[in-house]
XYZ file of C-alpha atoms in Angstrom:
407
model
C 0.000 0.000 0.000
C 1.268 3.431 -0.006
C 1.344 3.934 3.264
C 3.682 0.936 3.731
C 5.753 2.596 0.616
C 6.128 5.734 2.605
C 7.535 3.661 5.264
C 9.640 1.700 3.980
C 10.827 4.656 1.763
C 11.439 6.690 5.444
C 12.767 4.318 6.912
C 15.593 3.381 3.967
C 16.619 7.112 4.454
C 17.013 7.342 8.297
C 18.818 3.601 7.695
C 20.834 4.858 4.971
C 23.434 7.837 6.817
C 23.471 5.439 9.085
C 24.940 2.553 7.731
C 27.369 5.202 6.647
C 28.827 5.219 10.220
C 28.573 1.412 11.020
C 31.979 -0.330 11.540
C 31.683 -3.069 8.413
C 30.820 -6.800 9.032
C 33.599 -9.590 9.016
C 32.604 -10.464 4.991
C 32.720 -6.781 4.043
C 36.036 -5.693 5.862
C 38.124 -8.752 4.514
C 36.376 -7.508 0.364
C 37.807 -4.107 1.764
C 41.515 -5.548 2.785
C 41.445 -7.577 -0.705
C 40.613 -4.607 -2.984
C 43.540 -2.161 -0.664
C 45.984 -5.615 -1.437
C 45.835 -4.679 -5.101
C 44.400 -1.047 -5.975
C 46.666 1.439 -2.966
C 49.419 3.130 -5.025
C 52.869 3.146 -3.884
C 53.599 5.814 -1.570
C 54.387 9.435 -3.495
C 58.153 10.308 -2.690
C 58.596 13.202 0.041
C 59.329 15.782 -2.951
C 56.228 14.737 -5.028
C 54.452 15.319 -2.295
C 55.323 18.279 -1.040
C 55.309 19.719 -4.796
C 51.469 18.289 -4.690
C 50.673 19.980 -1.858
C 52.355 23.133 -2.789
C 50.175 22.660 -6.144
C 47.048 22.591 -4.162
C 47.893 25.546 -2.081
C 48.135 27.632 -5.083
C 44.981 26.756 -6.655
C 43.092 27.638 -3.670
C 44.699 30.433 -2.966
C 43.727 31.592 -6.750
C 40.497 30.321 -6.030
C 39.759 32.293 -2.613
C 41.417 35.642 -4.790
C 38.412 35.149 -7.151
C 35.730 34.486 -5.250
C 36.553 37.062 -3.519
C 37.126 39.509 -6.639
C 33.618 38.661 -7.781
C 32.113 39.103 -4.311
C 33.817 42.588 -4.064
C 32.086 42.982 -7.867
C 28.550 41.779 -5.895
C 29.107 44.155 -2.959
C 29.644 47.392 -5.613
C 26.306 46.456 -7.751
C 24.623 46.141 -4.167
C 26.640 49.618 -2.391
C 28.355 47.906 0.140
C 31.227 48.131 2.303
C 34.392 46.512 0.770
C 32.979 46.876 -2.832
C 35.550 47.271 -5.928
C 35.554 50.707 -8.044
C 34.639 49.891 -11.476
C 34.773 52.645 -14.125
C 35.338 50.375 -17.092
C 31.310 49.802 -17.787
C 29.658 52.219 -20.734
C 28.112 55.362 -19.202
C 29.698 54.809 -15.583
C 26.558 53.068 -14.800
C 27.868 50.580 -12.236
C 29.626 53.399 -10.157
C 26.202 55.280 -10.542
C 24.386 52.033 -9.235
C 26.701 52.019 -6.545
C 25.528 55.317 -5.637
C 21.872 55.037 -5.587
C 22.919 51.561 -2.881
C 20.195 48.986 -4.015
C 20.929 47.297 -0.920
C 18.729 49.391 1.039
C 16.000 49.307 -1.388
C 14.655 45.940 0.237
C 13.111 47.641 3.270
C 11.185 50.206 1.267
C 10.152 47.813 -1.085
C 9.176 45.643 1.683
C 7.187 48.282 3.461
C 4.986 49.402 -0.107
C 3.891 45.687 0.776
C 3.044 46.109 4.052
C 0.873 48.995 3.206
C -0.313 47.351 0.326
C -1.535 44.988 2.770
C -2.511 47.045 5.030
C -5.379 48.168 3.004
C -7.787 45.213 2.392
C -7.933 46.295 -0.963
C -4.774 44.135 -2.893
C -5.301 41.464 -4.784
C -2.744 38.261 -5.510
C -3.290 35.139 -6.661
C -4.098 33.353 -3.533
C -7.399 35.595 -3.644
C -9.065 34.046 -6.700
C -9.263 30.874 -4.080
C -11.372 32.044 -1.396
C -8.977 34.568 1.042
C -10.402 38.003 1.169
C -10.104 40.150 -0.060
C -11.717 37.590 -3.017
C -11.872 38.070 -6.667
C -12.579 36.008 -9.841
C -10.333 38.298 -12.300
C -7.051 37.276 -13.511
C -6.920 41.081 -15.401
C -6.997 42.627 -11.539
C -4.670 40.685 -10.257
C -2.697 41.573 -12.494
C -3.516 44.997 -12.575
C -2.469 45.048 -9.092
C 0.811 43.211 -9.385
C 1.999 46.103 -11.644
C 0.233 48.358 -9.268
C 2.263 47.091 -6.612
C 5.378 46.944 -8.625
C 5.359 51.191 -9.659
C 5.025 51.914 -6.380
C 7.575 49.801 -5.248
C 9.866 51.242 -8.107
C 9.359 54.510 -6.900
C 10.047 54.094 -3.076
C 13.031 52.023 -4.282
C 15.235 52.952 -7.314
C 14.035 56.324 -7.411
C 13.795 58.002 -4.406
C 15.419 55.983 -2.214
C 18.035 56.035 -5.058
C 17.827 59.980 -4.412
C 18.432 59.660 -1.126
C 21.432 57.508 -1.057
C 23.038 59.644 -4.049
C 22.556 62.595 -2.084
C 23.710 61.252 1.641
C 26.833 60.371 -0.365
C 27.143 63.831 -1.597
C 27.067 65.612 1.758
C 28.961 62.986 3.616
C 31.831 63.056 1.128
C 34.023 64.028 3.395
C 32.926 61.569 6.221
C 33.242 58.855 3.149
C 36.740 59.902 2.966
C 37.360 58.512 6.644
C 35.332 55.824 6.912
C 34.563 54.669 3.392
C 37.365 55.883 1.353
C 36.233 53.236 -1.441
C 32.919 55.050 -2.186
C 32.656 56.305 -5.753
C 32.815 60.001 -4.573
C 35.782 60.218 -2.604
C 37.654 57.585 -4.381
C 37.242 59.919 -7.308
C 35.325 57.309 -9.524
C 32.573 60.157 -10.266
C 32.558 63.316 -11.165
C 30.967 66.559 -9.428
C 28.817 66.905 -12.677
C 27.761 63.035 -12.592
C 26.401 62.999 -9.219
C 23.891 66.205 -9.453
C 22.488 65.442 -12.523
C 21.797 61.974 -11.174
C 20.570 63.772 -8.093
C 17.983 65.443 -10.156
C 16.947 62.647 -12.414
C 16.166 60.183 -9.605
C 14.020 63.219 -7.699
C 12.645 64.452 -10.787
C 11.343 61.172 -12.039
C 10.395 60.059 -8.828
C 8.069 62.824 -8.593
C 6.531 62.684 -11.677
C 6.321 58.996 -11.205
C 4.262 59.889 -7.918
C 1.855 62.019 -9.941
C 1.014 59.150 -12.645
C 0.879 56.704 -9.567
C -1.798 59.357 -8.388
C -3.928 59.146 -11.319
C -3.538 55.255 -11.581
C -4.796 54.915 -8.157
C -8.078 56.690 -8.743
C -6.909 59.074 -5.933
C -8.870 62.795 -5.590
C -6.438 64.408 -4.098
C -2.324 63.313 -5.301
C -1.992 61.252 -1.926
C 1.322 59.866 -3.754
C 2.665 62.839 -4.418
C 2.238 64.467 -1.269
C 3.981 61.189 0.411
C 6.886 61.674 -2.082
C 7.695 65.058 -1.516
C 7.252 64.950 2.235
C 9.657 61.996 2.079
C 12.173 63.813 -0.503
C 11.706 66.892 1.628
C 12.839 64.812 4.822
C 16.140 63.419 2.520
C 17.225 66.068 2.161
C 16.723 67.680 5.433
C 19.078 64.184 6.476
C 21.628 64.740 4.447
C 22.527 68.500 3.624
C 23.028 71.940 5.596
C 21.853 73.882 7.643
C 19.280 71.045 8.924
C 21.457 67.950 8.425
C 19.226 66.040 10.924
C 21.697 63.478 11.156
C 24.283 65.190 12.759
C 21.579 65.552 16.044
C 20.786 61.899 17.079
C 17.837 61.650 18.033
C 15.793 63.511 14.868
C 18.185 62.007 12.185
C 17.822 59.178 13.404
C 13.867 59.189 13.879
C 13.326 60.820 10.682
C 15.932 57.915 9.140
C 13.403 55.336 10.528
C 10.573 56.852 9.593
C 11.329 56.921 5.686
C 12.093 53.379 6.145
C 9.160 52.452 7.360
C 6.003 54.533 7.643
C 6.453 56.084 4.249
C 6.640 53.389 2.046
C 3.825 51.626 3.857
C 1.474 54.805 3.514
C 2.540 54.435 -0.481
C 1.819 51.187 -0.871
C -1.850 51.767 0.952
C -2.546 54.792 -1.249
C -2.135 52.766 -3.793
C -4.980 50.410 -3.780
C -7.376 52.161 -0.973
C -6.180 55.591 0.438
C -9.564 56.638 1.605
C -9.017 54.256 3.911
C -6.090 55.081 5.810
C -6.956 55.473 9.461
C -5.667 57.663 11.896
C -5.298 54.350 13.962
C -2.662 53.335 10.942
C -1.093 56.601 10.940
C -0.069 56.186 14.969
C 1.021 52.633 14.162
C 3.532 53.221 11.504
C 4.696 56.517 13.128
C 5.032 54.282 16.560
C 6.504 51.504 14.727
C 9.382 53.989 13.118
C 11.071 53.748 16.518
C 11.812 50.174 15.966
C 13.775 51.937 12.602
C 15.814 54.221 15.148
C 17.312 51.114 16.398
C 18.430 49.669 13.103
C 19.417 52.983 12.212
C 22.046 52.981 15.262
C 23.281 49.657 14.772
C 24.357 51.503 10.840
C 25.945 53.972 12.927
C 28.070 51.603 15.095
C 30.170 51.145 12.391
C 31.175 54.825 11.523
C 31.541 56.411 15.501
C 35.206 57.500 14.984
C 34.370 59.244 11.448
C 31.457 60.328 12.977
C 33.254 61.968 16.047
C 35.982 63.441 14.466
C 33.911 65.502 11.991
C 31.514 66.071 14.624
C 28.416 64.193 14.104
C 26.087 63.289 17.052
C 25.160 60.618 16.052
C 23.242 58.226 19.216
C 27.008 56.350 19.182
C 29.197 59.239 19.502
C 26.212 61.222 21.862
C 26.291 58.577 24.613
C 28.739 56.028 23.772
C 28.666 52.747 22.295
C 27.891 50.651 25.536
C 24.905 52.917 26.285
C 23.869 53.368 22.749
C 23.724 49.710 22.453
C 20.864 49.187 25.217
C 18.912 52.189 23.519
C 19.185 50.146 20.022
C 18.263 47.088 21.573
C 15.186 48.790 23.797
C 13.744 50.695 20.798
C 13.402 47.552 19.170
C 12.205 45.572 21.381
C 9.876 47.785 23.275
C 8.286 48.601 20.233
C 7.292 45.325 19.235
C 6.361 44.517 22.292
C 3.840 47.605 22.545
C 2.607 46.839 18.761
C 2.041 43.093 19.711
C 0.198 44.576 22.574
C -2.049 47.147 20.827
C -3.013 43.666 17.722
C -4.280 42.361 20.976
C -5.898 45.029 22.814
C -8.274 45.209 19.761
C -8.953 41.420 19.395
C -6.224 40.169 16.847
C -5.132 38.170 19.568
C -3.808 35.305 16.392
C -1.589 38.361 14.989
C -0.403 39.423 17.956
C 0.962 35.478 19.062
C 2.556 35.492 15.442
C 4.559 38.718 16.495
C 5.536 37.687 19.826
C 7.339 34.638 18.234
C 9.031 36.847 15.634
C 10.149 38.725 18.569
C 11.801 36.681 20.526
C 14.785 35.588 17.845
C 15.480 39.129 17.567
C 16.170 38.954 21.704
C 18.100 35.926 21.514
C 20.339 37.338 18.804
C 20.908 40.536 20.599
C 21.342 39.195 23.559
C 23.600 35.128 22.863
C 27.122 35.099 22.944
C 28.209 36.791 19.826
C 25.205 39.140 19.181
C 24.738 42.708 19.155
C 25.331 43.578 23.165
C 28.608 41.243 23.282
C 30.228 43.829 20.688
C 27.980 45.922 18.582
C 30.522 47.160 16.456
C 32.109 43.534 15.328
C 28.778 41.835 14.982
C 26.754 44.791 13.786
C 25.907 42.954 9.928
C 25.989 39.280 11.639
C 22.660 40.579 13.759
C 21.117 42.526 10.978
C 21.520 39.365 8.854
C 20.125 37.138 11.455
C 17.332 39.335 12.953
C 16.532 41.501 10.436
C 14.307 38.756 8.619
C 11.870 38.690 11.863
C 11.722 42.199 12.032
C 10.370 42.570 8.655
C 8.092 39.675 9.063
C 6.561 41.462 12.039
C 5.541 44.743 10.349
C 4.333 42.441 7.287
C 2.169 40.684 10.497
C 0.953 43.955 11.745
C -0.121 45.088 8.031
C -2.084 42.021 7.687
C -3.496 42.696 11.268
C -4.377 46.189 9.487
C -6.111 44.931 6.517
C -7.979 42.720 8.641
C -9.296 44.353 11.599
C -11.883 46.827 10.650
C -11.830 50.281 12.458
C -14.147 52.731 13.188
């Protein structure tokens, strides 16, 4: 039958490592000591050898040299640290990529989602089968997937693109310390190149916003307004006399916020911004804290830069063994207070989803080799292990959004 198949089947591949491991039986080691009597090869000499292992060492040192050639290729394409500085490519476009950092792009892209579902009003493919919100149309779920996809090109390549272009700018200097590798300081672009890409990424971004606008069905441009608010608040970041950045607390809130409440207001206006409660508004704005403490683990990395050009950043303010418990607690205590909130309003199954996607996060900051031990070594080891749960529990809290229905 097929259940004895199944088994059998199981039971030949929990059998099977193990036999691996077994010492052999008397039959099988004596057909092992008759095939070593007449197939082992006479002993290499000392200098054979030791020209074989030389041999060896040599390949894989010329192996490691690639890989890690074509990693440092990876890490310029994606704008990160220890990247190469490629001007060969036609129109200097990898150095402009490079700029624009499409590595960040993932959280914005992530939080159009969120809002997206946030608003009750997306549809994928998984609603032609029965989850609300439900539809029979292929043509508007695939209206939406494109839907989905300009807004996420907007909070992404474009203006995030703009932001990252024009941090780089104003922190040229900083760069030069820290970074000395980024296309600006290393020379790799010119003055010229990086404000006219300055202006094509805002410029299109904006007028991207305004079509998105018109797409959406929206009376008033919703998108727009989101997009210059947030372009408004880049450059506030970045460039004098504001330069938020250089006063903790606000550069660092405001950092958070684009990362997290603006593309998820985006992706709602997308599909339903009528809908857009003031309830949703608090949430995001609340949940942007959780942002402040990813955007001080970025800044563990850069506190002697950022002290000796004098920015305050929460690091150089109150020092990195301080700083480190305010990271930790504006993660954490956010969560905790969303989680609460999903189940002060009866989405108690949301709210148990997020508390399990909160406690990894803990554990990583927290175990032997996490953030707290040393938050400047292990700074991109947490964000690569807890990160993932983070992002999961805003995507939780959007669908706790779309579901619950306000007043």
């Amino acid at each position: 039958s097929m259940n004895s198949y199944a088994k059998t089947l199981a039971a030949a591949c929990l059998l099977a490592p193990a036999a691996g491991f077994a010492p052999p039986h008397a039959g099988h080691r004596a057909s092992i000591q008759a095939a070593n009597k007449w197939t082992l090869p006479a002993r290499p000499s000392a200098s054979v050898a030791s020209w074989r292992l030389s041999a060896t060492e040599t390949e894989a040192e010329t192996n490691l040299e690639e890989l890690e050639e074509e990693n440092s290729d990876i890490r310029q394409l994606l704008g990160f640290r220890g990247a190469t500085t490629d001007t060969a490519a036609p129109f200097n476009w990898k150095i402009r990529l490079q700029l624009t950092k499409p590595g960040t792009w993932v959280p914005l892209i992530w939080g159009v989602a969120c809002g997206a579902a946030a608003s009750g009003n997306y549809h994928a493919i998984w609603n032609m089968f029965g989850d609300a919100p439900t539809t029979d149309s292929w043509s508007e779920v695939t209206e939406d997937t494109f839907k989905a996809m300009g807004a996420m090109f907007l909070s992404g390549p474009l203006l995030t693109g703009f932001t990252q272009t024009i941090n780089d700018w104003y922190d040229r200097d900083l760069d030069a310390i820290n970074e000395p590798y980024r296309p600006i300081p290393s020379g790799a672009i010119s003055k010229t190149e990086v404000i006219s890409q300055i202006w094509f990424l805002l410029l299109a971004g904006l007028g991207l916003s305004l079509k998105l606008d018109q797409w959406a069905g929206n009376d008033w441009p919703v998108i727009f307004s989101i997009a210059v608010f947030g372009s408004l608040v880049s450059y506030g970041y970045s460039a004098p006399p504001l330069k938020f950045k250089q006063e903790g607390w606000q550069g660092t809130y405001a950092l958070g916020a684009s990362y997290i409440a603006l593309p998820w207001w985006c992706g709602h206006a997308m599909f339903n911004a009528g809908s857009i409660s003031p309830q949703e508004i608090v949430l995001t704005v609340l949940y942007s804290l959780a942002g402040v403490g990813i955007a001080i683990v970025n800044d563990f990395k850069s506190v002697e830069g950022d002290r000796e050009l004098g920015m305050n950043s929460l690091p150089v303010a109150f020092g990195i063994d301080t700083a480190k418990y305010i990271c930790v607690g504006t993660i954490d205590f956010t969560q905790l207070g969303v989680a609460y909130y999903l189940y002060s309003i009866g989405e108690l199954q949301y709210a148990l989803i997020l508390m399990g996607l909160i406690v990894p996060q803990m554990f990583f900051q927290f175990a032997p080799g996490g953030l707290i031990e040393d938050p400047v070594a292990n700074d991109v080891s947490y964000q690569g292990k807890a990160q993932p749960f983070l992002v999961f529990g805003i995507l939780t809290t959007a669908l706790a959004v779309g579901h619950h229905a306000f007043n």
